């Protein structure tokens, strides 16, 4: 090989190429052949860099060009939209650079891996064959090699190409990233320049309005209002989306201090982690303190950058909010690899241990220099110590000693010390037992007022935030009891103040313990309640009767008892036998991946030997024990850090086993019989899992030492759902039965039965593999099941939403509910529209936006006409002759007086109907009106009224009908009853239909005919409170309100309640502007002027 061929075009590449020294042993096995004679370690060291260099140069241009082109087009489109209202060109440039660099690098990485591996192998094989040919003087290398030589050569090429693949990918990724940043700067240059010039010339912020007027672009016009760009630029939390594109570049372990470059320049963004990350890698088997220091410095810088970006909301940011791929998390997780970079764990030397302890002590001191408002920095530093503790256990043993010397002279120092101790306990860096003794000693049985106050606050926070239970703090609890009982040796003034605090703390601890013991009696979305408002009980807030609630709350106990009874009949070795079967199954499955025939044969043996699928008791026992074994295995795999990381291998394998059992179930018979056998087995599988889940949850409520973990159960059910709903010839014919059985299983483990499973349950019922498959079944066969699940969901969250203040967990859960409903409005509006009555029966009156979402569902194919156009006339629309589909049970709540109601609507008999009706509208045993009864009454009466009148007779014949008598009687109820009645009418103001037309006329008629200004004001309130919330607003609601304020017949603006206060008047004016064209708002009415 000539000298120029031995040089690589990429400078210093040979220093980074890895050549396995053990390869020479491979050649020794073929002694005497041309391979062993001519391919030595020196030849490989020369040849591999050349092969890698040629392979990179061969594919880098098309890969980089394609990746950069796609990334730039995507980034420019998104950044132009997002930063349209951002006048700071530096923010726009930085955001675009971060995004395009990430996209281009990721695309290049995905695109280049396979072709690069192939190219390296090809070039290396060619170079080695040329070396052998040149040495032997032959013209054809293949004729020179025997089978052993050829196999050895293939192994050598495969090993070298695999070991250097990451290096090549990293260099191509780096080249793509840097080119993308340069190209992005050029593409955005005009937009950046115009912002800068506009600011310098006018001093005003620049807004790019062109994106709103481009008819060829769908966005941002089609975006909901909350996602559209708004003046003032992006908020700090929105900029976090772009900051999340930062990541640690992939780095190979260098053998010299120079990094190879692939036609690249320095990183123009200035914010990428490049300079320090090269120091992260240490020499294999050696401690690299410089790298750890570099990580700490970069971590501090990243936290500072993130907190500065967040601005005034910086104190709210916590480590748990940061995604795992963020630079902060990546830096911390790199610490164990730096301390012990070799794959096999090793024992640190005494000098290395001392070095880590010295470094950690510096980090510990830094904790007490941080401002309390920088919660993220405190958590990041503690997390860094936690990572160091994993490789140096001595750190945890010394941490308690260090804590005793922390500064605690001032109130600020003690508050910071308390926060640090709580973080250290939560991370298990300090044992709570050691801290119990330390704080109890300092408090001196209540004699030291400063430390006694510290102790009281520490115990309260630790218990309420579930960092430690009272049973783990016996000495501190004893001091709290001593203070509460007045046995502490303190001054009378301090004794009085501390006794109240200590008594209150003990009461809170008792309530917290009782609440955890009685969660079956009051299901909770786990979270901390704020404020001291008196909250109604769960039973008082629920639409369900106390008897129904009690049945649901008691069902876990009954299920657990029945499961335990069945378990008593298990043979002594049953669980061990099932464990052995599972271990064997997991091994075979891993070895026979995608070999369905082999797995099916194993299942057949399982069915024949153990009766799975044929013997009900054996099947039940096998499924139950399998579920218990894999759940226990998953929970035990938790690593102890927070949040715990679980190993799902056993669960994934068992779900595969269950799905194969269902798929290949065949006890003989016709095709229809086989499908029924499979559905029956699936029903048994899900039934066993549901019962096991409830039983496991019930046991955890009695054992308060550890919180119940919903994640393993979620994974098991999700795996099964995914496996059994994938397209396939075996299960496609019974897909309808499969999703319906899953729906029944989800109903069994609904949140009212298993509150701790509520978040996972919501994720399951809204999963694309379940919800879409269920609602897309022919003839609406899945609608009833989905309707029941949504009722379960709303019944669970309803009492929480009625409370004065919501816990943080309830707020998160409610956000999830809104997202699910919004998805249904978008994808399955006909389903929501058909069941709107039953949903509105449960939704509390204060949840206006949720109700608006459901009432805004418009079945596909129904057009929406512009209600503010000058030629709009509702009675001329063809859609108002069509009645909407109603699948809710309208007459169910009315059965007590339905016959009397029908008689009155037919011939106004009996004459005392209204006297009987009003008491029957109240809740059973209470003096409070029942909203579901009123909702059903209003809709039922409206349906009967429509049957009596033609559409063109509604306006004229409305006032002389028995139906209107019923509506007017409802207006005579007390304020709350009338409010419920008006809400029931407003619930029917939906999409264009005969119902919307009829009830719009009813609402307007009641406003016009009543002489009571209080009724008119309440009608206005019901309409207005639905219009001042976030969109969407039901179409019928808009046309009714527009008609009310636009038509001079109603004299709307003349009523005093429209101008009773300046704030109210402004609200009316704002709503009027959004609902009506300017010309319409200019027309007044009689005694009052319209708002201008």
Short mmCIF file of C-alpha atoms in Angstrom, two decimals, residues 258-616:
data_model
loop_
_atom_site.label_atom_id
_atom_site.label_comp_id
_atom_site.label_asym_id
_atom_site.label_seq_id
_atom_site.Cartn_x
_atom_site.Cartn_y
_atom_site.Cartn_z
CA UNK A 258 -7.36 15.69 20.20
CA UNK A 259 -10.83 15.16 18.85
CA UNK A 260 -11.30 14.27 15.18
CA UNK A 261 -13.16 16.79 13.05
CA UNK A 262 -15.20 16.10 9.94
CA UNK A 263 -15.13 19.26 7.92
CA UNK A 264 -16.69 21.10 10.89
CA UNK A 265 -16.46 24.47 12.50
CA UNK A 266 -16.91 25.49 16.12
CA UNK A 267 -20.43 25.24 17.42
CA UNK A 268 -22.08 28.55 16.57
CA UNK A 269 -24.89 28.22 19.08
CA UNK A 270 -22.58 28.54 22.02
CA UNK A 271 -24.93 26.57 24.20
CA UNK A 272 -24.21 22.99 23.23
CA UNK A 273 -22.40 20.73 25.64
CA UNK A 274 -19.21 20.11 23.80
CA UNK A 275 -16.19 21.45 25.64
CA UNK A 276 -16.83 19.65 28.91
CA UNK A 277 -18.24 16.44 27.58
CA UNK A 278 -14.92 15.35 26.17
CA UNK A 279 -13.63 15.30 29.73
CA UNK A 280 -16.45 13.08 30.82
CA UNK A 281 -14.75 9.94 29.56
CA UNK A 282 -11.95 8.55 31.63
CA UNK A 283 -9.38 5.91 31.01
CA UNK A 284 -10.98 2.51 31.52
CA UNK A 285 -10.78 1.41 35.12
CA UNK A 286 -9.47 4.73 36.47
CA UNK A 287 -11.20 7.51 38.38
CA UNK A 288 -11.48 10.74 36.42
CA UNK A 289 -12.06 13.53 38.94
CA UNK A 290 -11.51 16.18 36.27
CA UNK A 291 -14.49 14.77 34.38
CA UNK A 292 -16.66 14.75 37.53
CA UNK A 293 -15.68 18.37 38.21
CA UNK A 294 -16.52 19.25 34.62
CA UNK A 295 -19.94 17.65 35.04
CA UNK A 296 -20.57 19.59 38.26
CA UNK A 297 -19.61 22.88 36.63
CA UNK A 298 -21.71 22.22 33.56
CA UNK A 299 -24.61 21.11 35.77
CA UNK A 300 -24.48 24.34 37.73
CA UNK A 301 -24.38 26.32 34.49
CA UNK A 302 -27.33 24.41 33.02
CA UNK A 303 -29.43 24.91 36.14
CA UNK A 304 -28.64 28.63 36.15
CA UNK A 305 -29.61 28.91 32.49
CA UNK A 306 -32.89 27.10 33.05
CA UNK A 307 -33.78 29.17 36.13
CA UNK A 308 -32.99 32.41 34.30
CA UNK A 309 -35.20 31.31 31.43
CA UNK A 310 -38.06 30.56 33.81
CA UNK A 311 -37.93 34.05 35.32
CA UNK A 312 -40.42 34.60 38.17
CA UNK A 313 -41.63 30.99 37.92
CA UNK A 314 -38.17 29.61 38.71
CA UNK A 315 -39.08 28.62 42.31
CA UNK A 316 -41.81 26.32 40.92
CA UNK A 317 -39.41 24.22 38.82
CA UNK A 318 -38.45 20.85 40.29
CA UNK A 319 -36.21 18.10 39.03
CA UNK A 320 -39.16 15.77 38.47
CA UNK A 321 -40.55 18.21 35.86
CA UNK A 322 -37.46 17.92 33.66
CA UNK A 323 -37.54 15.26 30.91
CA UNK A 324 -35.01 12.44 31.07
CA UNK A 325 -33.28 13.59 27.87
CA UNK A 326 -32.64 17.10 29.19
CA UNK A 327 -29.04 18.15 29.65
CA UNK A 328 -29.38 18.32 33.46
CA UNK A 329 -30.60 14.72 33.76
CA UNK A 330 -28.04 13.52 31.20
CA UNK A 331 -25.18 15.12 33.12
CA UNK A 332 -26.17 13.59 36.45
CA UNK A 333 -26.75 10.13 34.99
CA UNK A 334 -23.25 10.24 33.45
CA UNK A 335 -21.58 10.36 36.89
CA UNK A 336 -21.55 6.58 37.58
CA UNK A 337 -20.08 5.91 34.13
CA UNK A 338 -17.32 8.44 34.76
CA UNK A 339 -16.48 7.14 38.21
CA UNK A 340 -16.45 3.53 37.02
CA UNK A 341 -16.44 3.57 33.21
CA UNK A 342 -15.78 -0.13 32.82
CA UNK A 343 -18.84 -2.30 32.32
CA UNK A 344 -18.01 -4.53 35.29
CA UNK A 345 -18.30 -2.90 38.70
CA UNK A 346 -15.08 -2.72 40.67
CA UNK A 347 -14.04 -1.81 44.19
CA UNK A 348 -12.64 1.70 44.53
CA UNK A 349 -9.19 2.09 45.98
CA UNK A 350 -8.77 3.99 49.24
CA UNK A 351 -7.31 6.99 47.40
CA UNK A 352 -10.23 7.03 44.95
CA UNK A 353 -12.72 6.79 47.82
CA UNK A 354 -11.01 9.70 49.58
CA UNK A 355 -11.11 11.72 46.37
CA UNK A 356 -14.85 11.13 45.89
CA UNK A 357 -15.56 11.95 49.55
CA UNK A 358 -13.56 15.16 49.30
CA UNK A 359 -15.37 16.15 46.11
CA UNK A 360 -18.76 15.23 47.63
CA UNK A 361 -18.04 17.29 50.71
CA UNK A 362 -17.61 20.30 48.45
CA UNK A 363 -20.98 19.56 46.85
CA UNK A 364 -22.52 19.19 50.33
CA UNK A 365 -21.17 22.58 51.41
CA UNK A 366 -22.56 24.06 48.21
CA UNK A 367 -26.04 22.94 49.33
CA UNK A 368 -25.89 25.45 52.17
CA UNK A 369 -24.91 28.31 49.87
CA UNK A 370 -27.97 27.92 47.63
CA UNK A 371 -30.97 30.24 47.88
CA UNK A 372 -34.15 28.51 49.07
CA UNK A 373 -35.99 29.83 46.03
CA UNK A 374 -33.74 27.67 43.81
CA UNK A 375 -35.40 24.34 44.56
CA UNK A 376 -34.15 22.87 41.29
CA UNK A 377 -30.51 23.54 42.18
CA UNK A 378 -30.90 21.89 45.57
CA UNK A 379 -32.51 18.80 44.04
CA UNK A 380 -29.89 18.60 41.29
CA UNK A 381 -27.02 18.72 43.79
CA UNK A 382 -28.67 16.08 46.00
CA UNK A 383 -29.27 13.91 42.95
CA UNK A 384 -25.58 14.31 42.05
CA UNK A 385 -24.64 13.12 45.55
CA UNK A 386 -27.06 10.23 45.14
CA UNK A 387 -25.32 9.12 41.95
CA UNK A 388 -21.92 9.34 43.65
CA UNK A 389 -23.26 7.30 46.57
CA UNK A 390 -24.08 4.43 44.20
CA UNK A 391 -20.42 3.94 43.36
CA UNK A 392 -19.07 5.00 46.76
CA UNK A 393 -21.27 3.68 49.61
CA UNK A 394 -18.96 5.27 52.18
CA UNK A 395 -20.48 8.62 51.17
CA UNK A 396 -23.87 7.71 52.65
CA UNK A 397 -22.25 6.70 55.94
CA UNK A 398 -20.36 10.00 56.21
CA UNK A 399 -23.26 12.20 55.14
CA UNK A 400 -24.94 12.00 58.55
CA UNK A 401 -21.80 13.27 60.24
CA UNK A 402 -21.50 16.18 57.81
CA UNK A 403 -25.12 17.16 58.48
CA UNK A 404 -24.40 17.69 62.19
CA UNK A 405 -21.97 20.50 61.29
CA UNK A 406 -24.35 22.39 58.98
CA UNK A 407 -24.88 26.11 59.74
CA UNK A 408 -28.08 26.64 61.79
CA UNK A 409 -27.62 29.99 63.53
CA UNK A 410 -30.31 32.01 61.71
CA UNK A 411 -33.90 31.24 60.77
CA UNK A 412 -32.96 31.20 57.07
CA UNK A 413 -30.13 28.73 57.71
CA UNK A 414 -32.39 26.45 59.74
CA UNK A 415 -35.09 26.53 57.07
CA UNK A 416 -32.50 25.64 54.44
CA UNK A 417 -31.08 22.91 56.69
CA UNK A 418 -34.54 21.40 57.14
CA UNK A 419 -35.13 21.39 53.37
CA UNK A 420 -31.74 19.78 52.71
CA UNK A 421 -32.32 17.09 55.34
CA UNK A 422 -35.70 16.21 53.84
CA UNK A 423 -34.13 15.88 50.39
CA UNK A 424 -31.31 13.73 51.76
CA UNK A 425 -33.76 11.44 53.58
CA UNK A 426 -35.92 11.10 50.49
CA UNK A 427 -32.83 10.13 48.47
CA UNK A 428 -31.79 7.69 51.23
CA UNK A 429 -28.46 9.46 51.68
CA UNK A 430 -29.25 9.81 55.40
CA UNK A 431 -31.06 7.13 57.36
CA UNK A 432 -34.20 8.44 59.03
CA UNK A 433 -33.29 6.47 62.17
CA UNK A 434 -30.01 8.40 62.50
CA UNK A 435 -31.82 11.67 61.93
CA UNK A 436 -34.45 10.69 64.50
CA UNK A 437 -31.77 10.42 67.18
CA UNK A 438 -29.95 13.57 66.03
CA UNK A 439 -33.00 15.87 66.09
CA UNK A 440 -34.40 14.36 69.30
CA UNK A 441 -31.07 14.97 71.02
CA UNK A 442 -30.92 18.58 69.82
CA UNK A 443 -34.51 19.25 70.95
CA UNK A 444 -33.55 17.99 74.45
CA UNK A 445 -37.09 16.75 75.24
CA UNK A 446 -38.52 20.12 74.30
CA UNK A 447 -36.14 22.18 76.44
CA UNK A 448 -34.49 23.80 73.40
CA UNK A 449 -37.20 25.98 71.80
CA UNK A 450 -35.30 26.53 68.56
CA UNK A 451 -34.70 22.86 67.85
CA UNK A 452 -38.16 21.91 69.16
CA UNK A 453 -39.72 24.17 66.56
CA UNK A 454 -37.34 22.69 63.95
CA UNK A 455 -38.41 19.18 64.98
CA UNK A 456 -42.14 19.96 64.77
CA UNK A 457 -41.82 21.41 61.28
CA UNK A 458 -39.59 18.56 60.11
CA UNK A 459 -41.98 15.84 61.34
CA UNK A 460 -44.97 17.56 59.77
CA UNK A 461 -43.32 17.97 56.35
CA UNK A 462 -41.81 14.48 56.34
CA UNK A 463 -45.16 12.87 57.18
CA UNK A 464 -47.38 14.98 54.93
CA UNK A 465 -45.09 14.65 51.91
CA UNK A 466 -44.75 10.90 52.63
CA UNK A 467 -40.96 11.11 52.96
CA UNK A 468 -41.09 9.13 56.22
CA UNK A 469 -43.87 7.59 58.27
CA UNK A 470 -44.34 8.43 61.99
CA UNK A 471 -43.40 4.86 62.91
CA UNK A 472 -39.89 5.51 61.59
CA UNK A 473 -39.48 8.61 63.80
CA UNK A 474 -40.34 7.23 67.28
CA UNK A 475 -38.06 9.54 69.29
CA UNK A 476 -39.28 12.68 67.55
CA UNK A 477 -42.92 11.60 67.86
CA UNK A 478 -42.36 10.98 71.56
CA UNK A 479 -41.09 14.55 71.98
CA UNK A 480 -44.08 15.90 70.04
CA UNK A 481 -46.41 14.00 72.39
CA UNK A 482 -44.47 15.28 75.39
CA UNK A 483 -44.87 18.89 74.20
CA UNK A 484 -48.57 18.37 73.41
CA UNK A 485 -49.21 16.98 76.91
CA UNK A 486 -47.33 19.86 78.60
CA UNK A 487 -44.53 17.66 79.93
CA UNK A 488 -41.75 19.58 78.17
CA UNK A 489 -39.46 21.73 80.31
CA UNK A 490 -39.90 25.11 78.63
CA UNK A 491 -41.14 28.53 79.69
CA UNK A 492 -44.93 28.93 80.10
CA UNK A 493 -45.16 31.21 77.06
CA UNK A 494 -43.26 28.81 74.82
CA UNK A 495 -45.12 25.86 76.31
CA UNK A 496 -48.48 27.38 75.38
CA UNK A 497 -47.39 28.15 71.79
CA UNK A 498 -45.72 24.78 71.23
CA UNK A 499 -48.55 22.79 72.83
CA UNK A 500 -51.02 24.10 70.26
CA UNK A 501 -48.65 23.35 67.37
CA UNK A 502 -47.80 19.89 68.71
CA UNK A 503 -51.46 19.01 69.33
CA UNK A 504 -52.39 20.16 65.87
CA UNK A 505 -49.54 18.10 64.39
CA UNK A 506 -50.64 14.95 66.22
CA UNK A 507 -54.20 15.49 65.02
CA UNK A 508 -52.97 15.87 61.44
CA UNK A 509 -50.91 12.70 61.73
CA UNK A 510 -53.92 10.78 63.09
CA UNK A 511 -56.17 12.12 60.34
CA UNK A 512 -53.56 11.25 57.74
CA UNK A 513 -53.33 7.70 59.09
CA UNK A 514 -57.11 7.32 59.29
CA UNK A 515 -57.45 8.72 55.81
CA UNK A 516 -55.04 6.14 54.44
CA UNK A 517 -56.89 3.37 56.31
CA UNK A 518 -60.30 4.46 55.06
CA UNK A 519 -59.54 5.30 51.45
CA UNK A 520 -62.16 2.73 50.47
CA UNK A 521 -64.75 4.91 52.18
CA UNK A 522 -63.59 8.05 50.36
CA UNK A 523 -61.63 7.46 47.15
CA UNK A 524 -58.98 10.10 46.54
CA UNK A 525 -56.83 11.21 43.68
CA UNK A 526 -53.67 11.24 45.77
CA UNK A 527 -52.58 14.79 46.47
CA UNK A 528 -52.12 17.44 49.14
CA UNK A 529 -55.09 19.69 49.94
CA UNK A 530 -54.41 23.38 50.28
CA UNK A 531 -56.30 25.82 52.45
CA UNK A 532 -58.57 25.25 55.39
CA UNK A 533 -61.97 25.34 53.72
CA UNK A 534 -64.73 23.05 54.92
CA UNK A 535 -65.07 20.39 52.26
CA UNK A 536 -68.24 18.36 51.64
CA UNK A 537 -67.99 14.62 52.15
CA UNK A 538 -67.55 12.32 49.20
CA UNK A 539 -71.07 10.93 49.63
CA UNK A 540 -72.59 14.42 49.73
CA UNK A 541 -70.81 15.41 46.52
CA UNK A 542 -71.56 12.28 44.47
CA UNK A 543 -74.48 11.72 42.10
CA UNK A 544 -74.58 8.10 43.23
CA UNK A 545 -76.80 7.07 46.11
CA UNK A 546 -75.10 6.16 49.42
CA UNK A 547 -76.13 2.51 48.90
CA UNK A 548 -74.47 2.37 45.44
CA UNK A 549 -71.34 4.05 46.76
CA UNK A 550 -71.11 1.62 49.66
CA UNK A 551 -71.36 -1.34 47.29
CA UNK A 552 -68.50 0.03 45.20
CA UNK A 553 -66.35 0.87 48.23
CA UNK A 554 -66.91 -2.57 49.79
CA UNK A 555 -66.32 -4.54 46.59
CA UNK A 556 -62.49 -4.75 47.01
CA UNK A 557 -62.96 -6.45 50.38
CA UNK A 558 -65.40 -8.98 48.92
CA UNK A 559 -63.14 -9.67 45.93
CA UNK A 560 -60.09 -10.11 48.19
CA UNK A 561 -61.94 -12.57 50.43
CA UNK A 562 -63.08 -14.69 47.48
CA UNK A 563 -59.54 -14.72 46.02
CA UNK A 564 -58.05 -15.79 49.33
CA UNK A 565 -60.63 -18.58 49.67
CA UNK A 566 -59.68 -19.93 46.25
CA UNK A 567 -55.95 -19.59 47.03
CA UNK A 568 -56.27 -21.84 50.09
CA UNK A 569 -56.86 -24.79 47.75
CA UNK A 570 -53.53 -24.32 45.94
CA UNK A 571 -51.10 -27.28 46.15
CA UNK A 572 -48.00 -26.56 48.28
CA UNK A 573 -45.62 -26.38 45.31
CA UNK A 574 -48.00 -24.66 42.86
CA UNK A 575 -46.32 -21.27 42.96
CA UNK A 576 -42.84 -22.73 42.51
CA UNK A 577 -44.05 -24.84 39.59
CA UNK A 578 -45.56 -21.79 37.90
CA UNK A 579 -42.35 -19.85 38.52
CA UNK A 580 -40.31 -22.58 36.82
CA UNK A 581 -42.71 -22.58 33.86
CA UNK A 582 -42.36 -18.82 33.53
CA UNK A 583 -38.58 -18.90 33.70
CA UNK A 584 -38.51 -21.56 31.00
CA UNK A 585 -41.00 -19.60 28.88
CA UNK A 586 -38.96 -16.39 29.11
CA UNK A 587 -35.79 -18.22 28.13
CA UNK A 588 -37.41 -19.95 25.15
CA UNK A 589 -39.13 -16.77 24.06
CA UNK A 590 -35.86 -14.85 23.99
CA UNK A 591 -34.15 -17.60 22.04
CA UNK A 592 -37.04 -18.18 19.62
CA UNK A 593 -38.00 -14.60 18.89
CA UNK A 594 -40.58 -14.38 16.07
CA UNK A 595 -40.74 -18.18 15.88
CA UNK A 596 -44.48 -18.47 16.40
CA UNK A 597 -44.62 -22.18 15.54
CA UNK A 598 -42.14 -23.17 18.25
CA UNK A 599 -43.88 -21.01 20.85
CA UNK A 600 -47.25 -22.45 19.85
CA UNK A 601 -45.89 -25.99 20.39
CA UNK A 602 -44.76 -25.04 23.90
CA UNK A 603 -48.21 -23.66 24.63
CA UNK A 604 -49.84 -26.86 23.43
CA UNK A 605 -47.70 -28.85 25.88
CA UNK A 606 -48.66 -26.42 28.61
CA UNK A 607 -52.33 -26.91 27.80
CA UNK A 608 -52.00 -30.70 27.68
CA UNK A 609 -49.88 -31.14 30.84
CA UNK A 610 -51.52 -28.55 33.10
CA UNK A 611 -55.03 -28.30 31.67
CA UNK A 612 -54.71 -24.60 30.88
CA UNK A 613 -57.71 -23.66 28.77
CA UNK A 614 -59.62 -26.90 29.36
CA UNK A 615 -59.90 -27.25 33.15
CA UNK A 616 -61.43 -24.10 34.69
#
